[in-house]
Tab-separated table of C-alpha atoms in Angstrom:
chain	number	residue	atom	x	y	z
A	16	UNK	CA	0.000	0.000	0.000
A	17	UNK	CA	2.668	2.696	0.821
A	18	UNK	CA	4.826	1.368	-2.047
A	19	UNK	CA	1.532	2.010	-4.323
A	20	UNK	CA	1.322	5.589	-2.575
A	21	UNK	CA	4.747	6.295	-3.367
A	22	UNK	CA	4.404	5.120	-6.413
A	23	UNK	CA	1.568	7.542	-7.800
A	24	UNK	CA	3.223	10.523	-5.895
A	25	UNK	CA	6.486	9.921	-7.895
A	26	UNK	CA	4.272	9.553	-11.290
A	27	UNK	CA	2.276	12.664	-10.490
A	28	UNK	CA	5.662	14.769	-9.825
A	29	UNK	CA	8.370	12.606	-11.662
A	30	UNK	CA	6.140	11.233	-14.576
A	31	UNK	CA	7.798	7.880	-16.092
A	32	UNK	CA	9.027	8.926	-19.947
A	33	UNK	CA	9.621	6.724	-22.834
A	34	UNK	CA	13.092	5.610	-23.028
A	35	UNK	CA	13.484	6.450	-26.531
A	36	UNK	CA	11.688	9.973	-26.805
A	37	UNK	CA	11.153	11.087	-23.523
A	38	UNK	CA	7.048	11.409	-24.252
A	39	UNK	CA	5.582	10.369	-20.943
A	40	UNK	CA	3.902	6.841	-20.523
A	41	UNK	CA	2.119	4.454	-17.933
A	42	UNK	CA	4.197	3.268	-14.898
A	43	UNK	CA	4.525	0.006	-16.568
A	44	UNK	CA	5.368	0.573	-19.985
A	45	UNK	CA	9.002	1.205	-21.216
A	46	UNK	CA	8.601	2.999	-24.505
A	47	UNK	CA	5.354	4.872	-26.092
A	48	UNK	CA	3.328	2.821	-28.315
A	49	UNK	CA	4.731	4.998	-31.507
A	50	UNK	CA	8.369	3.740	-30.492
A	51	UNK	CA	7.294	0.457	-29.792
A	52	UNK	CA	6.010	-0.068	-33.776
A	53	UNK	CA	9.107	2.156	-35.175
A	54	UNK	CA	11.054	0.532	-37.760
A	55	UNK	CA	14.497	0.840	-38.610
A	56	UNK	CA	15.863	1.743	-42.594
A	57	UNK	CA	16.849	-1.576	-43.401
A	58	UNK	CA	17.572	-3.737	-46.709
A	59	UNK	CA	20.588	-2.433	-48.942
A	60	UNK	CA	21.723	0.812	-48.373
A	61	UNK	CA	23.713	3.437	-50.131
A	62	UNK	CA	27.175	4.152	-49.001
A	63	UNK	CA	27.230	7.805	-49.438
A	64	UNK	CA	23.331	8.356	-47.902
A	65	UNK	CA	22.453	5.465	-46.008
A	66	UNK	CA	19.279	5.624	-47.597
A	67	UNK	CA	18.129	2.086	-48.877
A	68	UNK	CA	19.341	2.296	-52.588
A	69	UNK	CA	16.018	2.223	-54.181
A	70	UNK	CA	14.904	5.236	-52.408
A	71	UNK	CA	18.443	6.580	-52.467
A	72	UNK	CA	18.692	10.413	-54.454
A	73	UNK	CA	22.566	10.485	-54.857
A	74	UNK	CA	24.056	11.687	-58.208
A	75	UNK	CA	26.752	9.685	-60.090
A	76	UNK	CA	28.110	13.206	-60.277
A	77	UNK	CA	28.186	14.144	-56.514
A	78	UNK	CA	31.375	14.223	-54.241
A	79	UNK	CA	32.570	10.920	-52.488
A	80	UNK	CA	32.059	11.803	-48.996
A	81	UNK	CA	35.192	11.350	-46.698
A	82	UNK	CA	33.737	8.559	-44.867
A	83	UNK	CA	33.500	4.911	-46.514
A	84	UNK	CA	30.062	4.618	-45.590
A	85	UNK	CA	27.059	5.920	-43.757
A	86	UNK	CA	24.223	4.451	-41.605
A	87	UNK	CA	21.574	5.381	-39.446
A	88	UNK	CA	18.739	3.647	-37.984
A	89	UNK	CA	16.065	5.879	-38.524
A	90	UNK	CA	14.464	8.692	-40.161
A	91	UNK	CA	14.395	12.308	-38.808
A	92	UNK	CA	10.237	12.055	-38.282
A	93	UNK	CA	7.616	11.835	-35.640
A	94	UNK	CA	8.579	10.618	-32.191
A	95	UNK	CA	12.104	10.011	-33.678
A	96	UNK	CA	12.394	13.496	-34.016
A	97	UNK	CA	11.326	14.374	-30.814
A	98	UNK	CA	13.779	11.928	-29.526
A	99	UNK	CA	16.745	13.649	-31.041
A	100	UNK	CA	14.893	17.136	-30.253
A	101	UNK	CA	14.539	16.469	-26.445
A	102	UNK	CA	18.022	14.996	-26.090
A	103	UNK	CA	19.478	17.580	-27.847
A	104	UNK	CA	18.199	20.824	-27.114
A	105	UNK	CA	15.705	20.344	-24.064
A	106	UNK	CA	18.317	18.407	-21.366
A	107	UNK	CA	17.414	14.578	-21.933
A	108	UNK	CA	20.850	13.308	-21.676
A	109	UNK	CA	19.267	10.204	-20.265
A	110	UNK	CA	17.899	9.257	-23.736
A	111	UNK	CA	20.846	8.162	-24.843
A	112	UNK	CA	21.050	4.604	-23.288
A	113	UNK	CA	18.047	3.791	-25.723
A	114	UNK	CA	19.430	5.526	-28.349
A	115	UNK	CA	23.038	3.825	-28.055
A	116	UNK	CA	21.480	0.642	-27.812
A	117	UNK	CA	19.474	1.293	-31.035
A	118	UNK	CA	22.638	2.509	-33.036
A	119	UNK	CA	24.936	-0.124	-31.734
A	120	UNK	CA	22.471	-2.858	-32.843
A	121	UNK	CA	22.020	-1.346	-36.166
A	122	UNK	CA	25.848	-1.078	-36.756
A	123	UNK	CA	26.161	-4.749	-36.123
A	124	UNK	CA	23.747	-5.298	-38.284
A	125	UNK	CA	25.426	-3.618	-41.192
A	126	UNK	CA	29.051	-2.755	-40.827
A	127	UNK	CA	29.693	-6.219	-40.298
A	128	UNK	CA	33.281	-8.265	-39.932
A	129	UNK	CA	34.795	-4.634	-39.776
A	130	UNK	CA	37.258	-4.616	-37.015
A	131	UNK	CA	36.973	-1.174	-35.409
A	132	UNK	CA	40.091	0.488	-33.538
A	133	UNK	CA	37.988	2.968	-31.831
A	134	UNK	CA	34.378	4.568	-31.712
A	135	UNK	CA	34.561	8.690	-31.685
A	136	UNK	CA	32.201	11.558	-32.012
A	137	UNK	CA	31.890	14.833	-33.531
A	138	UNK	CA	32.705	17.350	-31.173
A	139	UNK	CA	31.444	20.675	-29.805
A	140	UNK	CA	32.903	24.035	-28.684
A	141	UNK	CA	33.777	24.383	-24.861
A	142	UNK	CA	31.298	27.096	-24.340
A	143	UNK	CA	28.494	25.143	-26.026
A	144	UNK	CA	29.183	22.362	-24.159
A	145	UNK	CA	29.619	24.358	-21.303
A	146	UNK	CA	25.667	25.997	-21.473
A	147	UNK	CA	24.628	22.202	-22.412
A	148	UNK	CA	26.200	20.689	-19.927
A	149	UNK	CA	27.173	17.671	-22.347
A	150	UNK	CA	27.904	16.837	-25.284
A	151	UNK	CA	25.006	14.454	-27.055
A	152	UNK	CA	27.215	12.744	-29.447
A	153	UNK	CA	29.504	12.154	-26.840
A	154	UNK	CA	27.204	10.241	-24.775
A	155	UNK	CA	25.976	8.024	-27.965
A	156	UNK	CA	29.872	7.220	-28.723
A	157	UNK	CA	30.332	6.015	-24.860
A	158	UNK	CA	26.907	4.171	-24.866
A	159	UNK	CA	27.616	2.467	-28.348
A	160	UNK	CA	30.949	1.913	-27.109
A	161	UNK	CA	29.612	-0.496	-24.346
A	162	UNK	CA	27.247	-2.580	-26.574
A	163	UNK	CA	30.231	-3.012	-29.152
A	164	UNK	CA	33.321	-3.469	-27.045
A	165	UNK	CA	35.088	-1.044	-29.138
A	166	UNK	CA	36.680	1.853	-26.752
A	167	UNK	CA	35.319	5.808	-27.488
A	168	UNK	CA	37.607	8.163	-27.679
A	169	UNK	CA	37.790	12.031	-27.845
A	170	UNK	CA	40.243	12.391	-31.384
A	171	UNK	CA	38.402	15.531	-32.432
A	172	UNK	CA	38.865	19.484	-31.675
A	173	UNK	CA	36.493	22.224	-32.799
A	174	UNK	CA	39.108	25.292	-33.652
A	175	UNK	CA	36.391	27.722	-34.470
A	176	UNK	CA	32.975	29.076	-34.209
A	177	UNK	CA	30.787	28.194	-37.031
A	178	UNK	CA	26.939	30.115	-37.114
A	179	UNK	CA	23.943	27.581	-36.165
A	180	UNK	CA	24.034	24.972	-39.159
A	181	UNK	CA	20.126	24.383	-38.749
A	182	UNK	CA	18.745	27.382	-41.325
A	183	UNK	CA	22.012	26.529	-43.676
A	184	UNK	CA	22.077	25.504	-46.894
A	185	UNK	CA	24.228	22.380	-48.060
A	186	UNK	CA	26.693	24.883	-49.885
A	187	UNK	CA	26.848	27.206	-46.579
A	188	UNK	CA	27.004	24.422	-44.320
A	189	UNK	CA	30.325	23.153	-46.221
A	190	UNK	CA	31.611	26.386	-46.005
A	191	UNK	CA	30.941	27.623	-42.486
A	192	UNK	CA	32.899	23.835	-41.545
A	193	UNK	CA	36.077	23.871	-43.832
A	194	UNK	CA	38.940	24.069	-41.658
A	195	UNK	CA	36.663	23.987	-37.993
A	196	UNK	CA	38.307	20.919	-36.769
A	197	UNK	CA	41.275	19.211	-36.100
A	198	UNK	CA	42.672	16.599	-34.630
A	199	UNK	CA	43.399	16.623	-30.733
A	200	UNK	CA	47.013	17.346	-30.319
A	201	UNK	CA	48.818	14.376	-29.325
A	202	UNK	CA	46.830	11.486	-30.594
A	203	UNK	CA	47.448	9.059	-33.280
A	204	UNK	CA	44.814	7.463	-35.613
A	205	UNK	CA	47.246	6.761	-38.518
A	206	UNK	CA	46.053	3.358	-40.067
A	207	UNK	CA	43.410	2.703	-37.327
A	208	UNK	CA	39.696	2.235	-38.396
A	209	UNK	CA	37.513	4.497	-36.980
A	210	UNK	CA	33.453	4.772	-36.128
A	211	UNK	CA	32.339	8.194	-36.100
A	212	UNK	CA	29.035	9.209	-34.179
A	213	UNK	CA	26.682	12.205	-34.357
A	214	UNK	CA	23.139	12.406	-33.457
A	215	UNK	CA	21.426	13.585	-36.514
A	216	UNK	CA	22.676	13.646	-40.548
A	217	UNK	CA	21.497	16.577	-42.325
A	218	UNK	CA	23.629	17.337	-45.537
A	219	UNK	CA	26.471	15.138	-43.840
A	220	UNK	CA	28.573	17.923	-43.895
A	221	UNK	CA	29.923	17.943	-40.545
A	222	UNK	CA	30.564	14.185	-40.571
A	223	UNK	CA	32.306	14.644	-43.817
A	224	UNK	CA	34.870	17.555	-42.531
A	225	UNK	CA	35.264	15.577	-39.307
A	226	UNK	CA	36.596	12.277	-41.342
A	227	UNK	CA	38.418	14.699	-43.617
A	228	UNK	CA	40.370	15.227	-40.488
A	229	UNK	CA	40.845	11.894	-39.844
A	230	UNK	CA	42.120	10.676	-43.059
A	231	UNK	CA	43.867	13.634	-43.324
A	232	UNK	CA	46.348	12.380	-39.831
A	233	UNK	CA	46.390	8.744	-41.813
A	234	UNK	CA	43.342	7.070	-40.886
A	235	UNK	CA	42.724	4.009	-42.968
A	236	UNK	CA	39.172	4.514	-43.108
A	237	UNK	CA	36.737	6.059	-41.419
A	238	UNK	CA	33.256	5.170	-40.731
A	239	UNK	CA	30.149	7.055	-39.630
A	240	UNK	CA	26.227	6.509	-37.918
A	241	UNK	CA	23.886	8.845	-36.317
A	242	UNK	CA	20.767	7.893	-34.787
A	243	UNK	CA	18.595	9.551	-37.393
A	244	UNK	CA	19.078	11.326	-40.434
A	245	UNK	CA	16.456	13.734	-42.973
A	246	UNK	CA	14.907	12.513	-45.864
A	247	UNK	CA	16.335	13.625	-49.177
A	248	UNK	CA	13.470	15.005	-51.713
């Protein structure tokens, strides 16, 4: 009886959240019933998008991105989107256990026999971090990290400011990047294989500069996965 009590005080002032996207749900439930049917982009995908190649847009004519390939379990839509909303901008670090867990089992799924070195992440200025109070693809590199068995580690420096990506074109987006990052001084990635994490793929543009830097310092190749990424039209 006082368990019970305590139990509908905490759900009245604490309610219980999905694990995924933080919307809240019944005491005994662990994910909303939208995350519960969501389905992961599966089937053949394209290297360069990581859509699934008969949906995939990509030009014969279009730049070879600087990592080998790309993956990501889901779409940027519906609770999905809240998901990478709420753990991003509105302080759900906590989401990204689920998250992790979703990424790692996707990457097993399709970057298989490929032996990596180490897991990193793309990487955030101090004072951004600083308001945040985290950094999100951090926390999906160490959570990954754990499913995998593959170690995370910080290789990456942002060495300037760059104006909010999220009204930017694909042509600005490049630009504001070139030359942002580089690698942390004193590590070593020459010939190592390397998983590269973000939360969400827009234009890939920041994934792309980030593995620029890392083949760049001798990385033999370099691959990346967020946990969603935007539909091309």
């Amino acid at each position: 009886m006082i368990k019970e009590a305590l139990d509908k005080l905490s759900y009245a002032v604490f309610p219980k959240r999905c694990e995924l996207c933080g919307e809240i749900i019944e005491l005994d439930e662990i994910r909303c019933e939208e995350c519960r049917s969501l389905k992961r982009i599966s089937g053949e995908l394209c290297n360069k998008c990581g859509n699934i190649k008969s949906n995939c847009r990509c030009k014969r004519n279009e730049r070879t991105p600087e990592y080998k390939a790309f993956i990501a379990p889901f779409y940027y839509e519906n609770s999905v989107a809240a998901a990478a909303n709420r753990f991003k901008d509105y302080g759900y670090p906590e989401l990204s256990k689920a998250m992790g867990r979703e990424m790692a089992q996707h990457i097993s799924e399709h970057f298989t026999n490929i032996g990596f070195d180490c897991i990193t992440f793309v990487p955030m200025s101090k004072k951004k971090q600083e308001k945040r109070g985290y950094n999100q693809a951090q926390l999906l590199a160490e959570e990954i990290s754990i499913h995998l068995g593959v170690p995370s580690k910080e290789l990456i420096a942002k060495t300037s400011k760059t104006p909010d990506q999220k009204r930017q074109s694909a042509r600005e987006r490049r630009m504001n990047l070139h030359g942002a990052f580089d690698l942390i001084s004193g590590e070593e990635v020459d010939e190592k294989v390397i998983l590269l994490i973000d939360d969400i793929k827009t234009t890939g543009s920041t994934l792309n500069e980030c593995a620029y830097v890392l083949n760049a310092y001798g990385a033999r190749a370099v691959y990346a996965c967020t946990f969603c990424m935007t539909k091309k039209n």
